[in-house]
Coordinates of N, CA and C in Angstrom, one line a residue:
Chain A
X122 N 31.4 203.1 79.1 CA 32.0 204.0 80.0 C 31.0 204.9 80.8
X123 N 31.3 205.0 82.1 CA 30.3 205.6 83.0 C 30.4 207.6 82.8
X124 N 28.9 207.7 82.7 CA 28.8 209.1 82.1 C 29.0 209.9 83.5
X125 N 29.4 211.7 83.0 CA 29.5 212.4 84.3 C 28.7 213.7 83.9
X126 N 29.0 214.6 85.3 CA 27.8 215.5 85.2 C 28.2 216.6 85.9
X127 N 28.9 217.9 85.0 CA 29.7 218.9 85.3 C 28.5 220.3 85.3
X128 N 29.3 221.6 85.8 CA 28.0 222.8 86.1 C 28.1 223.0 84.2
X129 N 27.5 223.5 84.0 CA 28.2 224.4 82.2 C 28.9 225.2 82.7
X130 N 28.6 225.9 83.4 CA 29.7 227.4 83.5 C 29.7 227.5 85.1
X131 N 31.4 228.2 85.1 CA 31.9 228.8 86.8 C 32.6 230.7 86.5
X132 N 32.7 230.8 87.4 CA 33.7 232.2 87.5 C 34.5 231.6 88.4
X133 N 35.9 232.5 88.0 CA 36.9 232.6 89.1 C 37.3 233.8 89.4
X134 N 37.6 234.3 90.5 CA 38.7 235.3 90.5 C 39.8 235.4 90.2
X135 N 40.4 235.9 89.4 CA 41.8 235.8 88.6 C 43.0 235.4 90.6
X136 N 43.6 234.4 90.7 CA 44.4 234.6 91.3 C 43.9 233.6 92.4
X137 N 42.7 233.3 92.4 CA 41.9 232.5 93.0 C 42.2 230.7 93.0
X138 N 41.8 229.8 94.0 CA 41.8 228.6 93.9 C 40.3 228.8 92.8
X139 N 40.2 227.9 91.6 CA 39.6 227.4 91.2 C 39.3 226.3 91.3
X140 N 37.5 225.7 91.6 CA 37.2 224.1 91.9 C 36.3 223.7 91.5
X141 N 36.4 222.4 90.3 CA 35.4 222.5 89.2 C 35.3 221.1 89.5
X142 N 33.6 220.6 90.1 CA 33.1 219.6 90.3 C 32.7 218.5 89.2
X143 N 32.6 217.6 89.7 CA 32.3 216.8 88.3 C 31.4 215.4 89.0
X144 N 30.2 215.4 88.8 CA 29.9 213.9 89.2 C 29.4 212.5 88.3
X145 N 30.2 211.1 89.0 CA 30.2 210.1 88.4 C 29.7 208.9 88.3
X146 N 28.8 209.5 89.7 CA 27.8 208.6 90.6 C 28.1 206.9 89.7
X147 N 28.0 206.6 88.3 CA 28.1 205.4 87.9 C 29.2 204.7 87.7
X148 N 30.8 205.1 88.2 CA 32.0 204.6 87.8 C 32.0 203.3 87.7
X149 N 32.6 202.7 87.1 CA 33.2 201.7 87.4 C 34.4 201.0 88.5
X150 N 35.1 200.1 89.1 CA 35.7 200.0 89.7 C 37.4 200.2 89.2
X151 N 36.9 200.1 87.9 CA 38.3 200.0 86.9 C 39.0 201.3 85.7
X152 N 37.5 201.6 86.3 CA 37.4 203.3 85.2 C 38.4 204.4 85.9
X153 N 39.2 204.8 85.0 CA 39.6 206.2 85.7 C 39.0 207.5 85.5
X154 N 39.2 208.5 86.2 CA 38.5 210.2 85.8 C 39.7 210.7 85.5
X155 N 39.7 211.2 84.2 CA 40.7 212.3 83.2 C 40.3 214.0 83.2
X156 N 40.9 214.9 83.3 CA 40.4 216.0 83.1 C 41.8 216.4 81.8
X157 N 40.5 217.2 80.9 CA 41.1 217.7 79.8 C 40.5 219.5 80.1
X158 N 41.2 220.1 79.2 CA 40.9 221.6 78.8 C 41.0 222.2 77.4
X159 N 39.8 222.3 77.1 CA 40.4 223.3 75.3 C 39.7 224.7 75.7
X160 N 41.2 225.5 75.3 CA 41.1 226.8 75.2 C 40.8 227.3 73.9
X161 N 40.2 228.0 73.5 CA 39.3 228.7 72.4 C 40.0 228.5 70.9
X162 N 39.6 227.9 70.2 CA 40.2 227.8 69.1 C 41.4 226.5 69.1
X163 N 41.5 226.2 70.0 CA 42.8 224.6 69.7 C 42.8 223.8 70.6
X164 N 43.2 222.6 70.0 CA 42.7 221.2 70.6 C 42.8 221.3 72.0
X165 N 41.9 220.1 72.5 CA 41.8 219.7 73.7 C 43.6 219.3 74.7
X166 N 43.5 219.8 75.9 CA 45.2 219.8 76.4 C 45.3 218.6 77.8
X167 N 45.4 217.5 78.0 CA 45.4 216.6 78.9 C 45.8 217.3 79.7
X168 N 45.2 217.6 81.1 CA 45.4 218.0 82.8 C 46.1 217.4 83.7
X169 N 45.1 216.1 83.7 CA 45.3 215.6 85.1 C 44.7 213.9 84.9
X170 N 44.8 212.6 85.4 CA 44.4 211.9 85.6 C 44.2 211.0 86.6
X171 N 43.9 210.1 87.1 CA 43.4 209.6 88.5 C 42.7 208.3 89.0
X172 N 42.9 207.2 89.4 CA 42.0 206.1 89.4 C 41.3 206.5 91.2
X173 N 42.2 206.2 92.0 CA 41.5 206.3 93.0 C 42.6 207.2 94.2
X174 N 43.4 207.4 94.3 CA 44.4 208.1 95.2 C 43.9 209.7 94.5
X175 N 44.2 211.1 95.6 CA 44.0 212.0 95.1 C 45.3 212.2 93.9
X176 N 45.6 213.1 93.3 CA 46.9 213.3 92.6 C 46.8 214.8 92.0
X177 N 48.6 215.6 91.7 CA 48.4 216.4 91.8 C 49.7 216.6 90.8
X178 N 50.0 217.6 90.1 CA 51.2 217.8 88.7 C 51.3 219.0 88.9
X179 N 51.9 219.7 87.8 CA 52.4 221.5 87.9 C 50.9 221.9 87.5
X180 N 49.8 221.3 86.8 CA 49.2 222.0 86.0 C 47.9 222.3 87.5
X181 N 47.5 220.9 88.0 CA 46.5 221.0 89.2 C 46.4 219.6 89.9
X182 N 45.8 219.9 90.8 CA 45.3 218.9 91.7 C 43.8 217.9 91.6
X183 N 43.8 216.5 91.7 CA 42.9 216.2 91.4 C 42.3 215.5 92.8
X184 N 41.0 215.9 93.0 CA 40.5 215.5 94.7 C 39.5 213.7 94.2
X185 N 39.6 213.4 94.4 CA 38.4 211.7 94.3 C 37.7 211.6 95.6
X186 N 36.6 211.6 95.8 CA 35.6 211.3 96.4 C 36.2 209.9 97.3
X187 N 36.1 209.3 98.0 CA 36.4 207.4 98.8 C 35.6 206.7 98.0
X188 N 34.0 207.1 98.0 CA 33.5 206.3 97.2 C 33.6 206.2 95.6
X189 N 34.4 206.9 95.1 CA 34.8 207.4 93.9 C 33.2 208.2 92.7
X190 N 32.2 208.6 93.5 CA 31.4 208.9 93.0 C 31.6 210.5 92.6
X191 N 32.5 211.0 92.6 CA 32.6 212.3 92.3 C 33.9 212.6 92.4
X192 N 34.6 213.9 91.5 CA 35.8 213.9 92.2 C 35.6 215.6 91.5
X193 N 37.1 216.3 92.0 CA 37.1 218.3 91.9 C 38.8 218.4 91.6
X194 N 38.5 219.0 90.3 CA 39.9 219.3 89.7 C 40.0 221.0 90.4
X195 N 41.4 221.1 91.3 CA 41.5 222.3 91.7 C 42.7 223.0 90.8
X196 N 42.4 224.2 90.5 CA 43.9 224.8 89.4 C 43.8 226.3 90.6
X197 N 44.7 225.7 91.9 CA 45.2 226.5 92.6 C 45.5 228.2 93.0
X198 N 45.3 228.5 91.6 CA 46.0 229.7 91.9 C 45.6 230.5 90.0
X199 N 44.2 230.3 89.7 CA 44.2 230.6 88.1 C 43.9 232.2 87.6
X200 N 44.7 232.0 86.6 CA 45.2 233.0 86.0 C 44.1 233.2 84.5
X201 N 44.4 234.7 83.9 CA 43.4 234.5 82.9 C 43.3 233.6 81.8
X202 N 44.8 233.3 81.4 CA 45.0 231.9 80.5 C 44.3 230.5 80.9
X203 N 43.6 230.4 81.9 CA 43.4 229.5 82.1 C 41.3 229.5 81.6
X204 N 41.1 230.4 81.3 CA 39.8 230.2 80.8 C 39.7 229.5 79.8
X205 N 38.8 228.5 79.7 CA 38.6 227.3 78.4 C 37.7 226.5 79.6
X206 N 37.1 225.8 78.2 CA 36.2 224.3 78.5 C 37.1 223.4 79.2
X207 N 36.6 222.9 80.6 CA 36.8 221.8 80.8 C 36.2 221.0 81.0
X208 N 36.5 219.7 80.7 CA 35.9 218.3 80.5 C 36.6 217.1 81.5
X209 N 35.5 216.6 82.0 CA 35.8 215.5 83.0 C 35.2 214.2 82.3
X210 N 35.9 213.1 82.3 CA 35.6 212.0 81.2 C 36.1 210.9 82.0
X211 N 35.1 209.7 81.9 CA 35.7 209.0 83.0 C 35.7 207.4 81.4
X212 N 36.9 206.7 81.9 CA 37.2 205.6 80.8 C 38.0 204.6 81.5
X213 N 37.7 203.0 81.1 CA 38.7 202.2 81.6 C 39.6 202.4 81.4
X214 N 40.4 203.4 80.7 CA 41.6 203.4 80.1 C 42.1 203.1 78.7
X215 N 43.1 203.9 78.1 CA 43.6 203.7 76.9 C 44.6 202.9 76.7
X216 N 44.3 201.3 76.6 CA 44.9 200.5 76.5 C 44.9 200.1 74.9
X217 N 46.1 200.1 74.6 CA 46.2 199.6 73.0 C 45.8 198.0 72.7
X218 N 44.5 197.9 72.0 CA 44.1 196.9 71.5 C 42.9 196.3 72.3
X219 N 42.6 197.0 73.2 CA 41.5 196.5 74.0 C 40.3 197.8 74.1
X220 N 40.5 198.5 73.1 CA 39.1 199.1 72.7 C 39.0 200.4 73.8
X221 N 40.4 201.4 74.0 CA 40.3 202.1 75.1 C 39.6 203.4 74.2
X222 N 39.1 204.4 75.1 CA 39.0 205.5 73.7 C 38.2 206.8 75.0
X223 N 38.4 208.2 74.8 CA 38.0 208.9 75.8 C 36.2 209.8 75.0
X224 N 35.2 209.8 75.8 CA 34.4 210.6 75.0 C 33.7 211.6 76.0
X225 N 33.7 212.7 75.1 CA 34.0 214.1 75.8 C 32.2 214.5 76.1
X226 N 32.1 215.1 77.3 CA 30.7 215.3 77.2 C 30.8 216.7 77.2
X227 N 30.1 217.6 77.7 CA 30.1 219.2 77.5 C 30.7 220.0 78.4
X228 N 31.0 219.6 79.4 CA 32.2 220.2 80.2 C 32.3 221.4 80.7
X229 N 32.7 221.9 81.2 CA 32.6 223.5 82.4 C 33.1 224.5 81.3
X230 N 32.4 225.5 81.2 CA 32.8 226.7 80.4 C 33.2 227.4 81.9
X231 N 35.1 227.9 82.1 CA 35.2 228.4 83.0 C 35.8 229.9 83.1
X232 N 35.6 230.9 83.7 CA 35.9 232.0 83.1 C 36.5 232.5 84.3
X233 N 37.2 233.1 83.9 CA 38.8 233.6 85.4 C 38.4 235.2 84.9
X234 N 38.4 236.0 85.9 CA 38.1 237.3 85.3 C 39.1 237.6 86.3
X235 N 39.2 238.9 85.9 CA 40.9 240.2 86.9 C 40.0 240.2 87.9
Chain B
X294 N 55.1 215.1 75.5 CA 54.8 215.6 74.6 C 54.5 214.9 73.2
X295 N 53.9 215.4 72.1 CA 53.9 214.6 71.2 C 53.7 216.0 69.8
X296 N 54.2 216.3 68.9 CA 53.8 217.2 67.7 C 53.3 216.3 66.6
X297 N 52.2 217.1 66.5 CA 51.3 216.1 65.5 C 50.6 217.8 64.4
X298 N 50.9 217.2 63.1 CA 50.6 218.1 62.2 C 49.4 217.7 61.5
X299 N 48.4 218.6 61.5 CA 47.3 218.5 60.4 C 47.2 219.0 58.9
X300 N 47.0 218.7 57.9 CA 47.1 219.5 57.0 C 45.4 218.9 56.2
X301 N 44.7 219.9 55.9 CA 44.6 221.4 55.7 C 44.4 221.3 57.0
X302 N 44.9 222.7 57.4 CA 44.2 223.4 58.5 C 43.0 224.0 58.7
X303 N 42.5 224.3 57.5 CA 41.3 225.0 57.2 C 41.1 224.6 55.5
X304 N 39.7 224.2 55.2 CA 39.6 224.3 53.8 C 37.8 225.0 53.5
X305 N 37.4 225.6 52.6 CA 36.1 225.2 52.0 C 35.8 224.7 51.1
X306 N 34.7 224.1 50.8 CA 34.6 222.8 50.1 C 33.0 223.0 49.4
X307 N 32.9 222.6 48.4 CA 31.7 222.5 47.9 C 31.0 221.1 48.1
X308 N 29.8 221.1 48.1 CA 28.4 220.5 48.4 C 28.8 218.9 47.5
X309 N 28.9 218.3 47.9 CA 28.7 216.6 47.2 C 30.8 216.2 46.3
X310 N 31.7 217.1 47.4 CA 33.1 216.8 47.0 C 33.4 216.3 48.0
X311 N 35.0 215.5 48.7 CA 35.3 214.8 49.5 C 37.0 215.7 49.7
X312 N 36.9 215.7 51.2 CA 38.2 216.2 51.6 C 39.2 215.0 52.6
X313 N 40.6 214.7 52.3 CA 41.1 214.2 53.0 C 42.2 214.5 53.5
X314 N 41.7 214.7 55.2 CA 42.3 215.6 56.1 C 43.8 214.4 56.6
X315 N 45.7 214.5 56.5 CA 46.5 214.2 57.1 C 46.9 214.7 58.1
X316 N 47.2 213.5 59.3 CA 47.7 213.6 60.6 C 49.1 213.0 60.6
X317 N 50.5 213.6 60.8 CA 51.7 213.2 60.9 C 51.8 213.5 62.2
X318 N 52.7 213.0 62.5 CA 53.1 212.6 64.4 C 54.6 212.6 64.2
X319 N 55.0 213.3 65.2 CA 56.6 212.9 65.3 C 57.0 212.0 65.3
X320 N 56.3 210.7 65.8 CA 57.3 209.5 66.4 C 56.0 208.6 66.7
X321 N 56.5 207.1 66.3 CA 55.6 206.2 66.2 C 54.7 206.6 67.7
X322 N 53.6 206.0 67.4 CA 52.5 205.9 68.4 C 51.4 204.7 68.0
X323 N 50.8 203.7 69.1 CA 50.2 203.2 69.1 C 48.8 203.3 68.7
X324 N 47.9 204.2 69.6 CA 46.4 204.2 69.4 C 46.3 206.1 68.4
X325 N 45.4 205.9 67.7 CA 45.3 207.5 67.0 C 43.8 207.4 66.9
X326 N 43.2 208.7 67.1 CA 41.8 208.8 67.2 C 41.6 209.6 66.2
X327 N 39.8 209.5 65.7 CA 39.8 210.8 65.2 C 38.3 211.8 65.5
X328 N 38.5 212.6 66.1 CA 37.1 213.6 66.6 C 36.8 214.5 65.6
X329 N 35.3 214.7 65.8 CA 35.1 215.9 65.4 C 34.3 216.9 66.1
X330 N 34.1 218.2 66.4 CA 33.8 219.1 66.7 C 32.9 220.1 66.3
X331 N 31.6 219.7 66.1 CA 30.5 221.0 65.1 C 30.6 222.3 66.5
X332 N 30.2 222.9 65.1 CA 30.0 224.8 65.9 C 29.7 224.4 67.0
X333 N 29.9 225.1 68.6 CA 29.3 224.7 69.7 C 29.7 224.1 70.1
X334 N 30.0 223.0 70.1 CA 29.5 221.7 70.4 C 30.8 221.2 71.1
X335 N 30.6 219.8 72.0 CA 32.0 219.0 72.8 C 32.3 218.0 71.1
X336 N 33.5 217.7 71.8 CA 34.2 216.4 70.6 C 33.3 215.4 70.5
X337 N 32.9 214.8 69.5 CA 32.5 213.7 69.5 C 34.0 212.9 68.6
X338 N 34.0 211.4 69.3 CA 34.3 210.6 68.7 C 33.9 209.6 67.3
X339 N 34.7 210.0 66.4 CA 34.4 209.5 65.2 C 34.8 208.1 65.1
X340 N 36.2 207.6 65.3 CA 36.9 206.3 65.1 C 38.1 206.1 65.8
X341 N 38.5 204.6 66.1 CA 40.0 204.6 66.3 C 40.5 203.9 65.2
X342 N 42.0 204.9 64.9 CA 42.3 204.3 63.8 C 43.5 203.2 63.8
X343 N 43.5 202.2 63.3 CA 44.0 200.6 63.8 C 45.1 200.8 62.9
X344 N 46.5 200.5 63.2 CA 47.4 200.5 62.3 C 47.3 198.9 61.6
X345 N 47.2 198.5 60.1 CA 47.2 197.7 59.6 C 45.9 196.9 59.7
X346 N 44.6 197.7 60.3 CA 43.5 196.8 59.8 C 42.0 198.0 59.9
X347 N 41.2 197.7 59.5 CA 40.6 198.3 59.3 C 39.9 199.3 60.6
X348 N 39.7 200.6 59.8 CA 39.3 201.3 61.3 C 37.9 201.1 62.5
X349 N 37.9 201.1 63.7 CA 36.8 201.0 64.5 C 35.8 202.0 64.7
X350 N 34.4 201.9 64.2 CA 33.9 203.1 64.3 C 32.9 203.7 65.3
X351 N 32.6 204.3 65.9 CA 31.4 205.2 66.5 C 30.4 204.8 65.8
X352 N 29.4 204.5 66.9 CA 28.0 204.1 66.6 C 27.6 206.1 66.0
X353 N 26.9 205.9 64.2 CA 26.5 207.0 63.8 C 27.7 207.7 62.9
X354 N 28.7 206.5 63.0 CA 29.7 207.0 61.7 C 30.1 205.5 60.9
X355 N 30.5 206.0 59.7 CA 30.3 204.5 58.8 C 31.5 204.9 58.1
X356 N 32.1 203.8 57.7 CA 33.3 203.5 56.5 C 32.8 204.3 55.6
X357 N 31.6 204.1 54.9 CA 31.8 204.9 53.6 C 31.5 206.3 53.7
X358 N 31.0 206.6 54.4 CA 31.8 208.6 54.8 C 32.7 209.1 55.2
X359 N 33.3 208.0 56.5 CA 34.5 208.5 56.9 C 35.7 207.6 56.8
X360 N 36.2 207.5 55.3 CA 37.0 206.3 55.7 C 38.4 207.1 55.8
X361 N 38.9 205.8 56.8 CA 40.3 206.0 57.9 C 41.5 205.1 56.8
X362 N 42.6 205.7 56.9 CA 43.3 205.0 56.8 C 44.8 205.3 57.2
X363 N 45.4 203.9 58.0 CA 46.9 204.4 59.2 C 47.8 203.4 58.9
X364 N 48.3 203.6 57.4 CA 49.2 202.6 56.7 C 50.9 202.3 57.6
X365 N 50.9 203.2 58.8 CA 52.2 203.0 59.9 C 52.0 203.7 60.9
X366 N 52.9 203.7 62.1 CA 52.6 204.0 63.3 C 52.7 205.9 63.7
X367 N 53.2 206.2 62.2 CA 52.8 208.0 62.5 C 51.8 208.8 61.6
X368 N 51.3 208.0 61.0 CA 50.3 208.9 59.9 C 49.2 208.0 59.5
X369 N 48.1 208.7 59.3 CA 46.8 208.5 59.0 C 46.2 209.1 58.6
X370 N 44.8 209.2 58.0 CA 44.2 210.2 57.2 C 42.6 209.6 57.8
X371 N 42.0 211.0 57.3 CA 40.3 210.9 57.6 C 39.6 211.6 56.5
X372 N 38.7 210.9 55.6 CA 38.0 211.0 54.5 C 37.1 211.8 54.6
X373 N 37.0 212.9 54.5 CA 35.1 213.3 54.4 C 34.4 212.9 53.0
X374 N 33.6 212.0 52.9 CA 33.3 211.9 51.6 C 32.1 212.7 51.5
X375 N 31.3 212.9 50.2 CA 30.2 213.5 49.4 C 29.8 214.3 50.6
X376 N 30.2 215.3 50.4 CA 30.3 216.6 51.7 C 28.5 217.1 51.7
X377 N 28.1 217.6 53.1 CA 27.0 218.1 53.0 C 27.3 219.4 53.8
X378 N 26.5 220.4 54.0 CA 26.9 221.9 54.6 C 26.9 220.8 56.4
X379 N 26.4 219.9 56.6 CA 26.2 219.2 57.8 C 27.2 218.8 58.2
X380 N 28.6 218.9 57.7 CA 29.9 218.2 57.9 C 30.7 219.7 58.3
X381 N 30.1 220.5 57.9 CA 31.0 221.9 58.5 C 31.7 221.7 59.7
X382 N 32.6 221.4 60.3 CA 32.7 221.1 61.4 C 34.5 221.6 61.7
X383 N 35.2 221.4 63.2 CA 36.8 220.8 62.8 C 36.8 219.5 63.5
X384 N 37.7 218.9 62.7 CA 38.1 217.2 62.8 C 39.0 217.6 62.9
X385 N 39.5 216.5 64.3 CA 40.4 216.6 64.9 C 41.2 215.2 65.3
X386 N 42.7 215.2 65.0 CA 43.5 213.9 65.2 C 43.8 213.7 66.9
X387 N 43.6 212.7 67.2 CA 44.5 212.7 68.3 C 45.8 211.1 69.0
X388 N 46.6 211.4 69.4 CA 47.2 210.0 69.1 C 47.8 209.9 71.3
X389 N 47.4 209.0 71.8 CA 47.9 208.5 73.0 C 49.9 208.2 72.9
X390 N 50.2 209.3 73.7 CA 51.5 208.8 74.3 C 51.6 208.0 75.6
X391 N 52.8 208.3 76.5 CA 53.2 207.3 77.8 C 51.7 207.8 78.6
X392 N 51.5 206.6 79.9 CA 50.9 207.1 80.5 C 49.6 207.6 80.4
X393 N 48.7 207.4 79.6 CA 47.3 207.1 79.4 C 46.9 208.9 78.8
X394 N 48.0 209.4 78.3 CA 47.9 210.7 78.0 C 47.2 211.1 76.3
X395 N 46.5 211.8 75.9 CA 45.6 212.3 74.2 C 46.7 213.3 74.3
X396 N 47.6 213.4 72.9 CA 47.6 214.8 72.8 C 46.8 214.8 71.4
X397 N 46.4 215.8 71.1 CA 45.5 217.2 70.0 C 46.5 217.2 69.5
X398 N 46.2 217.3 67.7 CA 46.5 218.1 67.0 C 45.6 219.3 67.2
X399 N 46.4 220.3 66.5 CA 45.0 221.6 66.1 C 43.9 221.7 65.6
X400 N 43.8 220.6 64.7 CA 42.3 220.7 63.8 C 42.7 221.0 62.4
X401 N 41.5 220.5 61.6 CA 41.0 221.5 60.6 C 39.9 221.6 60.7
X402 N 39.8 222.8 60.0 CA 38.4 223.6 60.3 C 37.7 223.2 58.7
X403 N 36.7 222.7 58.1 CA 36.6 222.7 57.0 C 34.5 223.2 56.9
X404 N 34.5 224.1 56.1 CA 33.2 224.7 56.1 C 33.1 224.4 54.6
X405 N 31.9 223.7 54.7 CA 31.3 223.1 53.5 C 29.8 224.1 52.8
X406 N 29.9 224.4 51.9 CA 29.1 225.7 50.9 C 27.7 225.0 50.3

């Protein structure tokens, strides 16, 4: 699985578009980019996921590069709950029986302040 | 969604014992992982755990420390065996629902003395 390469840490302004870069320069053509978040003390919370079209849920928006070398998870409008690690993790997919599995590298410590 | 229970949630444990941490899931599920988490640090992946054959492991983890076992499609367990203060860590279950989705259990947190 092709590795990625996030800031450690951002600020936001509470209320603010938040936009947390991630690069993947190595994808694969078959790989997707997943964004996860763990807030302090409890498990990791599935965000967003994405092969190649942008896409976008209640929680945020996910932007893909054309060449798919990069892509920016936006959380529109963040609030103080929203501070926690996130992690951008790029994997063929979790396909049952074909060896899918996600691995977490160290991911954006992101801090929303008032 | 998915509710998945860990039990212990927390233990401590003395130097050269073995703790085996349960993962129950509400409702069958296919793939179940299991991470762990030292102080600091991102998840690492430990194993996937195979219903009805033996578990897949992470290069730097071995059957005989961490053995897995996922006798049906909602529960599994993860062994810490002959504990060192170097296992202090939380282990964490996680199991794939629809749609290429992980959900987390909570963890246990288990600090080894």
């Amino acid at each position: 699985d092709a590795k990625t390469t996030q800031p450690t840490s951002m600020d936001c302004a509470e209320g603010r578009a938040a936009n947390l870069p991630c690069n993947h320069s190595t994808i694969s053509g078959n790989e997707y980019v997943y964004w996860y978040r763990q807030i302090h003390s409890q498990g990791p919370q599935y965000i967003i996921h994405g092969l190649k079209n942008n896409e976008t849920n209640e929680m945020a928006s996910l932007i893909i590069t054309e060449d798919r070398k990069s892509s920016t998870l936006i959380l529109p409008h963040a609030t103080l709950r929203d501070t926690a690690v996130y992690y951008c993790i790029v994997s063929r997919g979790l396909i049952y029986n074909q060896g899918g599995k996600l691995i977490f590298g160290q991911g954006t410590e992101l801090s929303v302040k008032p | 969604s998915a509710v998945i229970s860990q039990k212990p949630s927390r233990d401590i444990c003395q130097r050269g014992t073995s703790l085996t941490i349960q993962c129950q899931v509400d409702s069958q599920v296919t793939m179940m992982f299991w991470y762990r988490q030292q102080p600091g640090q991102s998840l690492t992946l430990i194993a996937t755990a195979n219903q009805g054959s033996e578990a897949t492991y992470e290069s730097g983890f071995v059957i005989d420390k961490f053995p897995i076992s996922r006798p049906n499609l909602t529960f599994s367990t993860l062994t810490v065996s002959n504990m060192s203060p170097e296992d202090s860590s939380i282990y964490l279950c996680s199991v794939l629902r629809s749609n290429e989705k992980l959900f987390f259990g909570s963890g246990t947190q288990l600090s080894v003395l």
